[in-house]
């Protein structure tokens, strides 16, 4: 397998971290759900998981699944 190895020193990488271009997305970047932004279905799934976890924590009588062997 052939390829090009890019080597950067620590000082250069630290300088790039503070660059304004590294802090904001480019202005011309298209909004692609699931790639450049969260997919709408992903947001719905996150909300469902959060609600499910909160409801499981509210039930004190049940044992956690990991503890039951």
mmCIF file of N, CA, C and O in Angstrom:
data_model
loop_
_atom_site.group_PDB
_atom_site.id
_atom_site.type_symbol
_atom_site.label_atom_id
_atom_site.label_comp_id
_atom_site.label_asym_id
_atom_site.label_seq_id
_atom_site.Cartn_x
_atom_site.Cartn_y
_atom_site.Cartn_z
ATOM 1 N N UNK A 1 0.836 -1.176 0.000
ATOM 2 C CA UNK A 1 0.000 0.000 0.000
ATOM 3 C C UNK A 1 0.882 1.241 0.000
ATOM 4 O O UNK A 1 1.715 1.412 0.870
ATOM 5 N N UNK A 2 0.677 2.076 -0.959
ATOM 6 C CA UNK A 2 1.453 3.296 -1.064
ATOM 7 C C UNK A 2 0.602 4.478 -0.636
ATOM 8 O O UNK A 2 -0.607 4.482 -0.798
ATOM 9 N N UNK A 3 1.240 5.466 -0.057
ATOM 10 C CA UNK A 3 0.511 6.651 0.370
ATOM 11 C C UNK A 3 1.467 7.749 0.760
ATOM 12 O O UNK A 3 2.675 7.550 0.823
ATOM 13 N N UNK A 4 0.922 8.889 1.014
ATOM 14 C CA UNK A 4 1.713 10.034 1.432
ATOM 15 C C UNK A 4 1.507 10.250 2.915
ATOM 16 O O UNK A 4 0.384 10.274 3.399
ATOM 17 N N UNK A 5 2.585 10.394 3.626
ATOM 18 C CA UNK A 5 2.506 10.631 5.058
ATOM 19 C C UNK A 5 2.753 12.102 5.324
ATOM 20 O O UNK A 5 3.782 12.655 4.944
ATOM 21 N N UNK A 6 1.788 12.734 5.964
ATOM 22 C CA UNK A 6 1.916 14.155 6.280
ATOM 23 C C UNK A 6 2.381 14.273 7.723
ATOM 24 O O UNK A 6 1.757 13.719 8.625
ATOM 25 N N UNK A 7 3.475 14.973 7.918
ATOM 26 C CA UNK A 7 4.051 15.122 9.254
ATOM 27 C C UNK A 7 3.968 16.591 9.650
ATOM 28 O O UNK A 7 4.446 17.468 8.925
ATOM 29 N N UNK A 8 3.314 16.858 10.785
ATOM 30 C CA UNK A 8 3.204 18.223 11.303
ATOM 31 C C UNK A 8 3.826 18.258 12.686
ATOM 32 O O UNK A 8 3.659 17.328 13.466
ATOM 33 N N UNK A 9 4.522 19.339 13.007
ATOM 34 C CA UNK A 9 5.097 19.436 14.343
ATOM 35 C C UNK A 9 4.063 19.974 15.324
ATOM 36 O O UNK A 9 3.018 20.509 14.951
ATOM 37 N N UNK A 10 4.335 19.824 16.589
ATOM 38 C CA UNK A 10 3.403 20.181 17.659
ATOM 39 C C UNK A 10 3.052 21.671 17.643
ATOM 40 O O UNK A 10 1.900 22.058 17.796
ATOM 41 N N UNK A 11 4.042 22.507 17.424
ATOM 42 C CA UNK A 11 3.833 23.960 17.427
ATOM 43 C C UNK A 11 2.838 24.366 16.342
ATOM 44 O O UNK A 11 1.914 25.152 16.584
ATOM 45 N N UNK A 12 2.986 23.809 15.147
ATOM 46 C CA UNK A 12 2.081 24.126 14.044
ATOM 47 C C UNK A 12 0.651 23.702 14.372
ATOM 48 O O UNK A 12 -0.302 24.449 14.132
ATOM 49 N N UNK A 13 0.480 22.513 14.927
ATOM 50 C CA UNK A 13 -0.860 22.023 15.262
ATOM 51 C C UNK A 13 -1.509 22.880 16.341
ATOM 52 O O UNK A 13 -2.708 23.159 16.280
ATOM 53 N N UNK A 14 -0.739 23.310 17.321
ATOM 54 C CA UNK A 14 -1.285 24.164 18.370
ATOM 55 C C UNK A 14 -1.696 25.522 17.812
ATOM 56 O O UNK A 14 -2.687 26.101 18.248
ATOM 57 N N UNK A 15 -0.938 26.039 16.852
ATOM 58 C CA UNK A 15 -1.301 27.302 16.223
ATOM 59 C C UNK A 15 -2.586 27.150 15.400
ATOM 60 O O UNK A 15 -3.416 28.045 15.382
ATOM 61 N N UNK A 16 -2.757 26.020 14.757
ATOM 62 C CA UNK A 16 -3.963 25.776 13.958
ATOM 63 C C UNK A 16 -5.201 25.714 14.843
ATOM 64 O O UNK A 16 -6.292 26.101 14.427
ATOM 65 N N UNK A 17 -5.052 25.218 16.056
ATOM 66 C CA UNK A 17 -6.181 25.093 16.973
ATOM 67 C C UNK A 17 -6.804 26.449 17.267
ATOM 68 O O UNK A 17 -8.021 26.567 17.412
ATOM 69 N N UNK A 18 -5.999 27.495 17.330
ATOM 70 C CA UNK A 18 -6.477 28.831 17.665
ATOM 71 C C UNK A 18 -6.864 29.661 16.439
ATOM 72 O O UNK A 18 -7.242 30.818 16.575
ATOM 73 N N UNK A 19 -6.771 29.080 15.268
ATOM 74 C CA UNK A 19 -7.106 29.792 14.047
ATOM 75 C C UNK A 19 -8.611 30.043 13.966
ATOM 76 O O UNK A 19 -9.409 29.180 14.319
ATOM 77 N N UNK A 20 -9.023 31.228 13.483
ATOM 78 C CA UNK A 20 -10.464 31.492 13.326
ATOM 79 C C UNK A 20 -11.139 30.503 12.374
ATOM 80 O O UNK A 20 -12.298 30.165 12.539
ATOM 81 N N UNK A 21 -10.407 30.022 11.391
ATOM 82 C CA UNK A 21 -10.992 29.068 10.442
ATOM 83 C C UNK A 21 -11.303 27.725 11.104
ATOM 84 O O UNK A 21 -12.185 27.001 10.653
ATOM 85 N N UNK A 22 -10.596 27.400 12.173
ATOM 86 C CA UNK A 22 -10.821 26.138 12.856
ATOM 87 C C UNK A 22 -12.006 26.196 13.808
ATOM 88 O O UNK A 22 -12.509 25.177 14.249
ATOM 89 N N UNK A 23 -12.472 27.386 14.117
ATOM 90 C CA UNK A 23 -13.549 27.540 15.102
ATOM 91 C C UNK A 23 -14.937 27.606 14.489
ATOM 92 O O UNK A 23 -15.919 27.371 15.151
ATOM 93 N N UNK A 24 -15.070 27.957 13.237
ATOM 94 C CA UNK A 24 -16.376 28.075 12.614
ATOM 95 C C UNK A 24 -16.409 27.276 11.320
ATOM 96 O O UNK A 24 -15.383 27.138 10.648
ATOM 97 N N UNK A 25 -17.568 26.749 10.956
ATOM 98 C CA UNK A 25 -17.641 26.061 9.664
ATOM 99 C C UNK A 25 -17.543 27.067 8.520
ATOM 100 O O UNK A 25 -17.897 28.235 8.693
ATOM 101 N N UNK A 26 -17.072 26.657 7.376
ATOM 102 C CA UNK A 26 -16.985 27.565 6.233
ATOM 103 C C UNK A 26 -18.365 28.112 5.869
ATOM 104 O O UNK A 26 -19.377 27.425 6.011
ATOM 105 N N UNK A 27 -18.413 29.338 5.363
ATOM 106 C CA UNK A 27 -19.694 29.976 5.054
ATOM 107 C C UNK A 27 -20.416 29.293 3.903
ATOM 108 O O UNK A 27 -21.637 29.317 3.824
ATOM 109 N N UNK A 28 -19.694 28.676 2.995
ATOM 110 C CA UNK A 28 -20.311 28.074 1.815
ATOM 111 C C UNK A 28 -20.580 26.572 1.997
ATOM 112 O O UNK A 28 -20.944 25.897 1.039
ATOM 113 N N UNK A 29 -20.437 26.063 3.196
ATOM 114 C CA UNK A 29 -20.646 24.642 3.445
ATOM 115 C C UNK A 29 -22.139 24.321 3.396
ATOM 116 O O UNK A 29 -22.931 24.925 4.106
ATOM 117 N N UNK A 30 -22.556 23.381 2.542
ATOM 118 C CA UNK A 30 -23.984 23.058 2.469
ATOM 119 C C UNK A 30 -24.441 22.304 3.717
ATOM 120 O O UNK A 30 -23.666 21.597 4.351
ATOM 121 N N UNK A 31 -25.703 22.467 4.079
ATOM 122 C CA UNK A 31 -26.273 21.772 5.225
ATOM 123 C C UNK A 31 -26.776 20.414 4.772
ATOM 124 O O UNK A 31 -27.806 20.306 4.118
ATOM 125 N N UNK A 32 -26.027 19.365 5.090
ATOM 126 C CA UNK A 32 -26.393 18.011 4.730
ATOM 127 C C UNK A 32 -26.723 17.251 6.003
ATOM 128 O O UNK A 32 -25.828 16.984 6.817
ATOM 129 N N UNK A 33 -27.995 16.917 6.228
ATOM 130 C CA UNK A 33 -28.371 16.207 7.455
ATOM 131 C C UNK A 33 -27.597 14.896 7.594
ATOM 132 O O UNK A 33 -27.482 14.125 6.651
ATOM 133 N N UNK A 34 -27.041 14.691 8.762
ATOM 134 C CA UNK A 34 -26.268 13.485 9.024
ATOM 135 C C UNK A 34 -24.799 13.607 8.683
ATOM 136 O O UNK A 34 -24.005 12.762 9.040
ATOM 137 N N UNK A 35 -24.428 14.670 7.959
ATOM 138 C CA UNK A 35 -23.024 14.865 7.589
ATOM 139 C C UNK A 35 -22.493 16.144 8.220
ATOM 140 O O UNK A 35 -21.599 16.107 9.060
ATOM 141 N N UNK A 36 -23.044 17.290 7.800
ATOM 142 C CA UNK A 36 -22.585 18.571 8.349
ATOM 143 C C UNK A 36 -23.459 19.045 9.499
ATOM 144 O O UNK A 36 -23.120 19.991 10.182
ATOM 145 N N UNK A 37 -24.588 18.407 9.702
ATOM 146 C CA UNK A 37 -25.468 18.695 10.831
ATOM 147 C C UNK A 37 -26.136 17.388 11.231
ATOM 148 O O UNK A 37 -26.149 16.433 10.458
ATOM 149 N N UNK A 38 -26.683 17.359 12.434
ATOM 150 C CA UNK A 38 -27.363 16.147 12.871
ATOM 151 C C UNK A 38 -28.585 15.902 12.005
ATOM 152 O O UNK A 38 -29.304 16.830 11.657
ATOM 153 N N UNK A 39 -28.800 14.649 11.667
ATOM 154 C CA UNK A 39 -29.990 14.297 10.907
ATOM 155 C C UNK A 39 -31.217 14.496 11.783
ATOM 156 O O UNK A 39 -31.161 14.312 12.994
ATOM 157 N N UNK A 40 -32.316 14.875 11.189
ATOM 158 C CA UNK A 40 -33.536 15.112 11.952
ATOM 159 C C UNK A 40 -33.953 13.845 12.687
ATOM 160 O O UNK A 40 -34.373 13.895 13.835
ATOM 161 N N UNK A 41 -33.792 12.689 12.048
ATOM 162 C CA UNK A 41 -34.164 11.437 12.709
ATOM 163 C C UNK A 41 -33.243 11.165 13.892
ATOM 164 O O UNK A 41 -33.667 10.591 14.888
ATOM 165 N N UNK A 42 -31.990 11.601 13.805
ATOM 166 C CA UNK A 42 -31.060 11.421 14.916
ATOM 167 C C UNK A 42 -31.495 12.241 16.117
ATOM 168 O O UNK A 42 -31.401 11.784 17.257
ATOM 169 N N UNK A 43 -31.982 13.454 15.879
ATOM 170 C CA UNK A 43 -32.457 14.290 16.974
ATOM 171 C C UNK A 43 -33.656 13.652 17.661
ATOM 172 O O UNK A 43 -33.758 13.653 18.886
ATOM 173 N N UNK A 44 -34.546 13.073 16.876
ATOM 174 C CA UNK A 44 -35.728 12.413 17.439
ATOM 175 C C UNK A 44 -35.294 11.212 18.269
ATOM 176 O O UNK A 44 -35.788 10.988 19.377
ATOM 177 N N UNK A 45 -34.339 10.432 17.754
ATOM 178 C CA UNK A 45 -33.857 9.258 18.479
ATOM 179 C C UNK A 45 -33.178 9.662 19.784
ATOM 180 O O UNK A 45 -33.346 9.005 20.806
ATOM 181 N N UNK A 46 -32.407 10.758 19.756
ATOM 182 C CA UNK A 46 -31.749 11.224 20.977
ATOM 183 C C UNK A 46 -32.781 11.609 22.034
ATOM 184 O O UNK A 46 -32.624 11.291 23.213
ATOM 185 N N UNK A 47 -33.841 12.296 21.612
ATOM 186 C CA UNK A 47 -34.899 12.680 22.544
ATOM 187 C C UNK A 47 -35.589 11.448 23.131
ATOM 188 O O UNK A 47 -35.861 11.383 24.324
ATOM 189 N N UNK A 48 -35.847 10.429 22.289
ATOM 190 C CA UNK A 48 -36.491 9.206 22.769
ATOM 191 C C UNK A 48 -35.607 8.480 23.774
ATOM 192 O O UNK A 48 -36.084 7.996 24.801
ATOM 193 N N UNK A 49 -34.311 8.397 23.493
ATOM 194 C CA UNK A 49 -33.386 7.732 24.418
ATOM 195 C C UNK A 49 -33.308 8.470 25.738
ATOM 196 O O UNK A 49 -33.272 7.854 26.810
ATOM 197 N N UNK A 50 -33.291 9.797 25.676
ATOM 198 C CA UNK A 50 -33.234 10.598 26.897
ATOM 199 C C UNK A 50 -34.485 10.360 27.743
ATOM 200 O O UNK A 50 -34.397 10.147 28.953
ATOM 201 N N UNK A 51 -35.659 10.351 27.100
ATOM 202 C CA UNK A 51 -36.908 10.108 27.822
ATOM 203 C C UNK A 51 -36.937 8.707 28.417
ATOM 204 O O UNK A 51 -37.377 8.505 29.543
ATOM 205 N N UNK A 52 -36.447 7.720 27.670
ATOM 206 C CA UNK A 52 -36.430 6.341 28.142
ATOM 207 C C UNK A 52 -35.518 6.203 29.361
ATOM 208 O O UNK A 52 -35.864 5.561 30.350
ATOM 209 N N UNK A 53 -34.340 6.828 29.301
ATOM 210 C CA UNK A 53 -33.412 6.765 30.434
ATOM 211 C C UNK A 53 -33.998 7.441 31.667
ATOM 212 O O UNK A 53 -33.854 6.948 32.784
ATOM 213 N N UNK A 54 -34.669 8.569 31.465
ATOM 214 C CA UNK A 54 -35.285 9.264 32.596
ATOM 215 C C UNK A 54 -36.409 8.438 33.213
ATOM 216 O O UNK A 54 -36.556 8.382 34.427
ATOM 217 N N UNK A 55 -37.170 7.743 32.374
ATOM 218 C CA UNK A 55 -38.267 6.935 32.906
ATOM 219 C C UNK A 55 -37.729 5.707 33.635
ATOM 220 O O UNK A 55 -38.302 5.263 34.624
ATOM 221 N N UNK A 56 -36.613 5.144 33.167
ATOM 222 C CA UNK A 56 -36.009 3.993 33.847
ATOM 223 C C UNK A 56 -35.445 4.398 35.199
ATOM 224 O O UNK A 56 -35.513 3.649 36.158
ATOM 225 N N UNK A 57 -34.888 5.601 35.283
ATOM 226 C CA UNK A 57 -34.352 6.092 36.553
ATOM 227 C C UNK A 57 -35.477 6.376 37.544
ATOM 228 O O UNK A 57 -35.295 6.278 38.747
ATOM 229 N N UNK A 58 -36.664 6.691 37.039
ATOM 230 C CA UNK A 58 -37.796 7.010 37.904
ATOM 231 C C UNK A 58 -38.401 5.761 38.538
ATOM 232 O O UNK A 58 -39.107 5.853 39.532
ATOM 233 N N UNK A 59 -38.113 4.559 37.998
ATOM 234 C CA UNK A 59 -38.652 3.308 38.531
ATOM 235 C C UNK A 59 -37.661 2.725 39.538
ATOM 236 O O UNK A 59 -36.725 2.036 39.154
ATOM 237 N N UNK A 60 -37.844 2.975 40.833
ATOM 238 C CA UNK A 60 -36.868 2.522 41.832
ATOM 239 C C UNK A 60 -36.942 1.020 42.125
ATOM 240 O O UNK A 60 -35.995 0.451 42.625
ATOM 241 N N UNK A 61 -38.035 0.340 41.829
ATOM 242 C CA UNK A 61 -38.204 -1.057 42.219
ATOM 243 C C UNK A 61 -37.462 -2.055 41.329
ATOM 244 O O UNK A 61 -37.259 -3.191 41.706
ATOM 245 N N UNK A 62 -37.060 -1.660 40.165
ATOM 246 C CA UNK A 62 -36.411 -2.593 39.237
ATOM 247 C C UNK A 62 -34.900 -2.545 39.347
ATOM 248 O O UNK A 62 -34.316 -1.524 39.668
ATOM 249 N N UNK A 63 -34.272 -3.706 39.093
ATOM 250 C CA UNK A 63 -32.812 -3.782 39.133
ATOM 251 C C UNK A 63 -32.267 -3.398 37.758
ATOM 252 O O UNK A 63 -32.913 -3.646 36.737
ATOM 253 N N UNK A 64 -31.084 -2.820 37.715
ATOM 254 C CA UNK A 64 -30.467 -2.520 36.413
ATOM 255 C C UNK A 64 -30.183 -3.803 35.652
ATOM 256 O O UNK A 64 -29.935 -4.851 36.226
ATOM 257 N N UNK A 65 -30.231 -3.740 34.330
ATOM 258 C CA UNK A 65 -30.027 -4.930 33.497
ATOM 259 C C UNK A 65 -28.640 -5.536 33.672
ATOM 260 O O UNK A 65 -28.458 -6.713 33.622
ATOM 261 N N UNK A 66 -27.620 -4.699 33.867
ATOM 262 C CA UNK A 66 -26.244 -5.193 33.968
ATOM 263 C C UNK A 66 -26.040 -6.012 35.254
ATOM 264 O O UNK A 66 -25.214 -6.898 35.282
ATOM 265 N N UNK A 67 -26.808 -5.709 36.314
ATOM 266 C CA UNK A 67 -26.617 -6.390 37.589
ATOM 267 C C UNK A 67 -27.227 -7.783 37.587
ATOM 268 O O UNK A 67 -26.818 -8.660 38.322
ATOM 269 N N UNK A 68 -28.234 -8.026 36.743
ATOM 270 C CA UNK A 68 -28.902 -9.326 36.719
ATOM 271 C C UNK A 68 -28.078 -10.299 35.877
ATOM 272 O O UNK A 68 -27.994 -10.166 34.669
ATOM 273 N N UNK A 69 -27.456 -11.276 36.525
ATOM 274 C CA UNK A 69 -26.637 -12.260 35.805
ATOM 275 C C UNK A 69 -27.248 -13.614 35.873
ATOM 276 O O UNK A 69 -27.768 -14.102 36.764
#
